[in-house]
Short mmCIF file of C-alpha atoms in Angstrom, two decimals:
data_model
loop_
_atom_site.label_atom_id
_atom_site.label_comp_id
_atom_site.label_asym_id
_atom_site.label_seq_id
_atom_site.Cartn_x
_atom_site.Cartn_y
_atom_site.Cartn_z
CA MET A 24 23.13 -36.26 -12.61
CA ASN A 25 24.74 -33.59 -13.82
CA TYR A 26 25.72 -31.71 -10.16
CA LEU A 27 27.06 -28.80 -11.81
CA TYR A 28 24.25 -27.61 -14.08
CA PHE A 29 21.98 -28.74 -10.27
CA GLY A 30 24.48 -26.31 -8.13
CA LEU A 31 24.55 -23.66 -10.93
CA GLY A 32 20.35 -24.06 -11.20
CA VAL A 33 20.49 -23.88 -7.41
CA GLY A 34 22.18 -20.94 -7.06
CA LEU A 35 20.46 -18.55 -10.00
CA LEU A 36 17.27 -19.52 -7.83
CA ILE A 37 18.41 -18.71 -4.45
CA VAL A 38 19.72 -15.52 -5.84
CA ALA A 39 16.03 -14.98 -7.56
CA ALA A 40 14.46 -15.49 -4.59
CA ILE A 41 16.63 -13.61 -2.46
CA ASP A 42 16.46 -10.95 -4.49
CA LEU A 43 12.51 -10.94 -5.34
CA LEU A 44 12.04 -11.23 -1.43
CA TRP A 45 14.09 -8.65 -0.57
CA THR A 46 13.19 -6.04 -3.05
CA THR A 47 8.80 -6.58 -2.93
CA LEU A 48 8.89 -7.54 0.83
CA TRP A 49 11.35 -6.34 2.89
CA VAL A 50 10.41 -2.77 3.88
CA GLU A 51 13.55 -1.34 5.76
CA GLY A 52 15.96 -3.69 3.51
CA GLY A 53 14.79 -1.71 -0.04
CA SER A 54 16.07 -3.31 -2.97
CA GLY A 55 18.14 -6.38 -3.56
CA PRO A 56 21.65 -6.27 -4.56
CA LEU A 57 20.60 -7.15 -8.17
CA THR A 58 18.35 -4.96 -8.39
CA ALA A 59 19.95 -2.02 -6.19
CA ARG A 60 23.18 -2.24 -9.22
CA LEU A 61 20.65 -2.14 -12.35
CA MET A 62 18.56 1.19 -11.38
CA ARG A 63 22.24 2.70 -10.44
CA ARG A 64 23.18 1.93 -13.84
CA THR A 65 20.32 1.91 -15.60
CA TRP A 66 19.69 5.63 -14.30
CA LYS A 67 23.82 6.54 -14.72
CA LEU A 68 22.80 5.50 -18.37
CA LEU A 69 20.02 7.29 -18.93
CA ARG A 70 20.94 10.69 -17.35
CA ARG A 71 24.20 10.63 -19.48
CA ALA A 72 21.81 10.11 -22.96
CA GLY A 73 19.55 12.59 -21.35
CA THR A 74 21.89 15.40 -22.21
CA TYR A 75 20.89 15.53 -25.62
CA SER A 76 16.94 14.76 -24.81
CA PRO A 77 15.79 15.99 -21.15
CA ARG A 78 13.17 13.63 -22.04
CA ILE A 79 14.50 10.43 -21.84
CA ARG A 80 15.02 10.71 -18.21
CA THR A 81 11.87 10.41 -18.16
CA LEU A 82 11.96 6.54 -19.00
CA ALA A 83 14.50 5.93 -16.22
CA GLY A 84 11.64 4.58 -13.63
CA PRO A 85 10.20 2.49 -16.97
CA VAL A 86 12.76 1.11 -17.83
CA VAL A 87 14.63 0.03 -14.90
CA LEU A 88 10.91 -1.42 -13.73
CA VAL A 89 10.94 -3.79 -16.13
CA LEU A 90 14.31 -4.60 -16.48
CA GLY A 91 13.97 -5.68 -12.61
CA LEU A 92 11.40 -7.59 -13.61
CA GLY A 93 13.14 -9.26 -16.33
CA MET A 94 15.69 -9.66 -14.78
CA TRP A 95 13.40 -12.28 -12.30
CA ILE A 96 12.01 -14.57 -14.43
CA ALA A 97 15.11 -15.12 -16.76
CA LEU A 98 17.20 -16.06 -13.33
CA LEU A 99 13.79 -17.94 -12.53
CA TRP A 100 13.83 -19.93 -15.39
CA GLY A 101 17.11 -19.43 -16.35
CA GLY A 102 17.73 -22.24 -12.96
CA TRP A 103 15.12 -24.15 -13.79
CA VAL A 104 16.12 -25.09 -16.71
CA PHE A 105 19.94 -25.88 -15.31
CA VAL A 106 17.71 -28.55 -12.82
CA PHE A 107 16.52 -30.15 -15.28
CA ALA A 108 18.90 -30.28 -17.50
CA SER A 109 20.81 -32.15 -14.95
CA ALA A 110 19.45 -35.27 -15.43
CA GLU A 111 18.52 -36.80 -18.93
CA ASN A 112 15.73 -38.82 -17.36
CA ALA A 113 14.45 -35.92 -15.65
CA LEU A 114 11.52 -35.14 -18.50
CA ARG A 115 9.65 -37.47 -20.87
CA ASP A 116 8.30 -37.05 -24.08
CA THR A 117 4.53 -37.63 -23.76
CA ILE A 118 4.59 -37.31 -28.13
CA ASP A 119 7.41 -38.54 -29.23
CA ALA A 120 9.99 -40.98 -27.34
CA GLY A 121 12.60 -39.40 -28.46
CA PRO A 122 15.76 -37.52 -26.27
CA ILE A 123 14.66 -34.56 -24.41
CA SER A 124 16.29 -31.03 -26.57
CA TRP A 125 17.24 -27.41 -24.28
CA ALA A 126 14.44 -25.74 -26.20
CA GLU A 127 12.23 -28.43 -25.36
CA ARG A 128 13.13 -28.40 -21.72
CA PHE A 129 12.74 -24.45 -22.22
CA TYR A 130 9.53 -24.77 -23.27
CA PHE A 131 8.05 -26.98 -20.50
CA VAL A 132 10.34 -24.61 -17.51
CA GLY A 133 8.13 -22.02 -19.61
CA TYR A 134 4.72 -23.01 -19.36
CA SER A 135 5.58 -24.80 -16.22
CA LEU A 136 6.51 -21.37 -14.43
CA PHE A 137 3.49 -19.57 -15.86
CA THR A 138 0.90 -22.39 -15.50
CA MET A 139 0.00 -22.88 -19.64
CA GLY A 140 -1.31 -26.18 -19.02
CA ASN A 141 0.56 -27.97 -21.47
CA GLY A 142 1.23 -31.94 -21.39
CA ASP A 143 3.93 -32.12 -24.36
CA PHE A 144 6.31 -32.94 -21.64
CA ALA A 145 5.44 -34.43 -18.20
CA PRO A 146 8.15 -34.99 -15.16
CA ARG A 147 9.87 -38.45 -14.14
CA ASP A 148 7.82 -39.96 -10.96
CA GLY A 149 9.30 -38.85 -7.50
CA LEU A 150 11.41 -36.31 -7.20
CA TRP A 151 11.24 -34.69 -10.33
CA GLN A 152 7.31 -34.48 -9.84
CA ILE A 153 7.83 -32.75 -6.69
CA LEU A 154 10.39 -30.31 -8.42
CA THR A 155 7.69 -29.42 -10.87
CA ALA A 156 4.79 -28.38 -8.45
CA LEU A 157 7.89 -26.33 -6.56
CA MET A 158 8.51 -24.51 -9.70
CA THR A 159 5.18 -23.93 -10.53
CA ALA A 160 4.67 -22.51 -7.48
CA SER A 161 7.61 -20.01 -7.77
CA GLY A 162 6.47 -19.05 -10.59
CA MET A 163 3.13 -18.16 -9.05
CA LEU A 164 4.57 -16.48 -6.23
CA LEU A 165 6.62 -14.36 -8.94
CA VAL A 166 4.12 -13.67 -10.99
CA THR A 167 1.57 -12.26 -7.74
CA LEU A 168 4.89 -10.18 -5.87
CA SER A 169 5.56 -8.57 -9.13
CA ILE A 170 1.76 -6.80 -10.02
CA THR A 171 1.57 -6.54 -6.64
CA TYR A 172 5.03 -4.52 -6.41
CA VAL A 173 3.96 -2.38 -9.61
CA LEU A 174 0.75 -1.08 -8.60
CA SER A 175 2.64 -0.52 -5.08
CA VAL A 176 4.93 1.51 -7.20
CA LEU A 177 3.11 2.92 -9.28
CA ASP A 178 0.42 4.45 -6.46
CA ALA A 179 3.83 5.42 -4.77
CA VAL A 180 4.66 7.59 -7.78
CA THR A 181 1.43 9.24 -8.01
CA GLN A 182 1.72 10.54 -4.15
CA LYS A 183 5.39 11.48 -4.94
CA ARG A 184 4.20 13.95 -7.65
CA THR A 185 0.81 14.79 -5.85
CA PHE A 186 3.30 16.49 -2.54
CA ALA A 187 5.44 18.16 -5.27
CA ARG A 188 2.04 19.93 -6.82
CA ASN A 189 1.04 20.57 -3.25
CA VAL A 190 4.36 22.32 -2.51
CA SER A 191 4.87 23.98 -5.88
CA GLY A 192 1.34 25.25 -5.54
CA LEU A 193 2.18 27.93 -2.73
CA GLY A 194 5.58 28.40 -4.89
CA THR A 195 8.11 27.58 -6.87
CA ASP A 196 11.08 28.11 -4.85
CA GLY A 197 11.13 29.58 -0.07
CA GLU A 198 11.00 33.24 -0.78
CA ALA A 199 8.15 32.75 -3.24
CA ILE A 200 6.05 30.28 -0.90
CA VAL A 201 6.98 32.54 2.43
CA THR A 202 5.67 36.12 0.60
CA THR A 203 2.55 33.34 -0.85
CA THR A 204 1.51 32.36 2.81
CA TRP A 205 1.80 36.45 3.94
CA ASN A 206 -1.50 37.98 5.06
CA GLY A 207 -0.15 41.66 5.64
CA ASP A 208 -0.03 40.94 9.63
CA GLY A 209 1.48 37.58 10.05
CA PHE A 210 0.91 34.06 9.10
CA ASP A 211 -1.92 32.32 10.59
CA ASP A 212 -3.11 30.87 7.80
CA VAL A 213 -0.25 28.77 7.03
CA ALA A 214 -0.24 25.82 9.34
CA LEU A 215 -3.40 23.75 7.70
CA PRO A 216 -1.53 23.39 4.29
CA LEU A 217 1.73 22.98 5.81
CA ASN A 218 0.52 19.84 8.53
CA SER A 219 -0.69 18.15 5.34
CA ILE A 220 2.11 18.97 3.66
CA THR A 221 4.02 17.56 6.10
CA THR A 222 1.78 14.12 6.29
CA ALA A 223 2.26 13.63 2.18
CA LEU A 224 6.32 14.53 3.04
CA ASN A 225 6.41 11.72 5.68
CA GLU A 226 4.25 9.25 3.62
CA LEU A 227 6.60 9.81 0.85
CA THR A 228 9.57 8.92 3.19
CA SER A 229 8.30 6.03 3.65
CA ASN A 230 7.71 5.13 0.35
CA HIS A 231 11.98 5.50 -0.54
CA LYS A 232 12.43 3.04 1.94
CA ALA A 233 10.13 0.81 0.55
CA TYR A 234 10.84 1.51 -3.11
CA PRO A 235 13.74 2.87 -4.03
CA ILE A 236 13.35 2.95 -7.41
CA LEU A 237 10.35 5.59 -7.06
CA HIS A 238 13.73 7.48 -7.22
CA TYR A 239 14.38 6.94 -10.31
CA PHE A 240 10.91 8.16 -11.73
CA TYR A 241 11.75 11.57 -13.09
CA THR A 242 9.70 13.75 -14.65
CA ASP A 243 10.45 17.05 -16.20
CA ASP A 244 8.05 19.46 -15.35
CA ARG A 245 9.59 21.05 -12.46
CA GLU A 246 6.27 21.73 -10.55
CA ALA A 247 6.04 18.01 -10.57
CA ALA A 248 9.76 17.03 -8.88
CA ALA A 249 9.68 16.34 -5.82
CA VAL A 250 13.22 16.60 -4.77
CA LEU A 251 12.78 20.49 -5.62
CA SER A 252 9.62 21.20 -3.73
CA VAL A 253 11.57 19.74 -1.01
CA ALA A 254 14.44 21.82 -1.37
CA SER A 255 11.73 25.09 -1.66
CA LEU A 256 10.12 23.97 1.73
CA ASP A 257 13.12 23.30 3.19
CA ASP A 258 14.11 26.95 2.27
CA ALA A 259 11.06 28.49 3.42
CA LEU A 260 10.96 26.72 6.85
CA THR A 261 14.22 28.46 7.39
CA LEU A 262 12.65 32.19 6.32
CA TRP A 263 9.46 31.71 8.01
CA GLN A 264 11.87 30.15 11.54
CA ARG A 265 15.16 32.30 10.96
CA ALA A 266 14.08 35.38 9.02
CA THR A 267 10.80 36.75 10.23
CA PRO A 268 10.70 38.73 13.45
CA GLU A 269 9.82 35.82 16.60
CA GLU A 270 6.04 38.42 16.95
CA ASN A 271 5.55 37.36 12.81
CA ARG A 272 6.34 33.57 12.62
CA PRO A 273 4.27 30.69 12.04
CA ASN A 274 3.68 27.90 14.99
CA ASP A 275 6.97 27.11 16.27
CA SER A 276 5.62 23.89 16.71
CA VAL A 277 4.19 23.43 13.32
CA LEU A 278 7.81 24.28 11.64
CA GLU A 279 9.56 22.03 13.93
CA ASN A 280 7.60 19.25 12.60
CA ALA A 281 8.17 20.02 9.08
CA ARG A 282 11.62 20.62 9.73
CA SER A 283 11.80 17.20 11.17
CA SER A 284 10.32 15.46 8.34
CA VAL A 285 12.58 17.53 5.65
CA GLN A 286 15.30 15.92 7.40
CA GLY A 287 13.45 12.47 7.77
CA TYR A 288 13.73 12.74 4.15
CA LEU A 289 17.59 13.68 3.44
CA ASP A 290 18.82 11.03 5.92
CA THR A 291 16.56 8.09 3.04
CA VAL A 292 17.06 9.58 -0.26
CA SER A 293 20.53 11.12 1.03
CA THR A 294 22.28 7.80 -0.08
CA PHE A 295 21.35 8.45 -3.33
CA ALA A 296 23.55 11.05 -4.19
CA THR A 297 26.99 12.66 -2.28
CA GLN A 298 26.60 16.39 -0.48
CA SER A 299 27.36 19.15 -3.62
CA ASP A 300 30.82 21.01 -3.22
CA GLU A 301 29.16 24.20 -4.61
CA HIS A 302 27.12 25.86 -2.27
CA PRO A 303 23.46 26.16 -3.61
CA PRO A 304 21.98 30.08 -3.97
CA LEU A 305 21.48 31.94 -1.13
CA PRO A 306 17.75 33.01 -0.03
CA ASP A 307 17.34 36.67 -1.29
CA LEU A 308 15.42 38.93 1.57
CA THR A 309 14.66 41.65 -0.78
CA VAL A 310 11.85 39.20 -2.33
CA LEU A 311 9.95 39.46 1.08
CA ARG A 312 11.15 42.46 1.93
CA LYS A 313 9.88 43.92 -1.30
CA ALA A 314 6.56 41.86 -0.40
CA GLY A 315 5.90 43.42 2.91
CA VAL A 316 6.92 40.96 4.64
CA PRO A 317 9.53 41.74 8.23
CA THR A 318 12.55 40.11 8.22
CA VAL A 319 16.18 40.30 10.56
CA SER A 320 19.21 41.85 9.01
CA ASP A 321 20.95 40.69 6.74
CA GLU A 322 24.19 40.33 8.97
CA GLU A 323 21.89 37.70 11.91
CA PHE A 324 20.22 36.04 8.52
CA ASP A 325 24.15 34.90 7.26
CA ASP A 326 24.63 33.65 10.33
CA VAL A 327 21.30 31.68 9.95
CA LEU A 328 22.65 30.21 6.68
CA GLU A 329 26.20 29.24 7.58
CA GLU A 330 24.33 27.50 10.84
CA LEU A 331 22.59 25.02 7.52
CA LYS A 332 25.31 25.34 5.22
CA GLU A 333 26.11 21.68 5.22
CA ARG A 334 21.92 20.46 5.65
CA ARG A 335 21.71 22.99 1.72
CA ARG A 336 24.98 21.38 0.77
CA THR A 337 23.52 18.59 1.08
CA MET A 338 19.87 18.78 -0.61
CA HIS A 339 22.06 20.57 -3.50
CA GLY A 340 24.13 17.41 -4.14
CA LEU A 341 20.35 15.41 -4.02
CA ILE A 342 19.03 17.73 -6.90
CA GLN A 343 22.61 17.80 -9.18
CA ALA A 344 22.46 14.09 -8.69
CA ASP A 345 18.44 14.34 -10.08
CA ALA A 346 19.86 16.30 -12.93
CA ARG A 347 18.36 20.05 -12.27
CA GLN A 348 18.98 22.89 -11.38
CA TRP A 349 17.96 25.29 -7.86
CA PRO A 350 14.47 25.94 -6.91
CA GLY A 351 14.49 29.52 -8.80
CA THR A 352 16.84 28.84 -10.70
CA ARG A 353 17.06 28.33 -14.80
CA GLU A 354 17.44 24.91 -16.31
CA GLU A 355 19.84 24.70 -18.86
#
């Protein structure tokens, strides 16, 4: 037996199993080490290419997904090929009684992994029959987990864009959301849609934890971009909670619940970006006043923004990492 080939094959299989199970089953673990590196490097490349055509960035999610699946297949396939190459007598040709070539081992592993059922080659009795059964089981596990993973990710992408459109339907920036929900006397009607949006944001945050690849599904439609909608929502919460007189504000418990959900989202996705060195554009109270919304003084609101500057810079960093401009700012 060639122990180098056997050890290399087993090593590849262990790496494949760890990364596959880590990525698809460990909800709190995020992506496996190999998948995480693959995602970052692919996004970095496509983000740079998107300078010439922003639509290229929309390929990032599908490309990363396909590359990840391809990587798992390659690791399993290669690992089993090396395992069966470690012994000259591991396989026998059922048609021609000649030596087994590398191409024939590759073929045998392929049809065994994906249960094609061809019988051109067969394992020798004993250990190699057991290993063949394990190989077929690993192939079935790969296919089952991969299909489940892909469907779950695509469902999460749909939910992500639905959330973004629910927010942008109220307004594309914080000021627009506040003026849209002002009824002339207060914000009495905002509780129901805000609770619905908060629930959707909590689900989005959970999906980001379970499927970090979700972060790389880019859309060139600003109204369907979740990171912009979260920034708009956060600015709207600041305006509702700190820029309007207390008697005109929405229910404080509803606002606090939404604010907590935004913070949970930031804590989860901030691993994909660093805090921006630049301060994002400030909310403009003039827009609210023109719409008849009563506000606090500019000086008082400036103090509020000073308290929130670190939080807003974190949000700005996420938006920049997503190759976007702050809500209400024209895309370059």
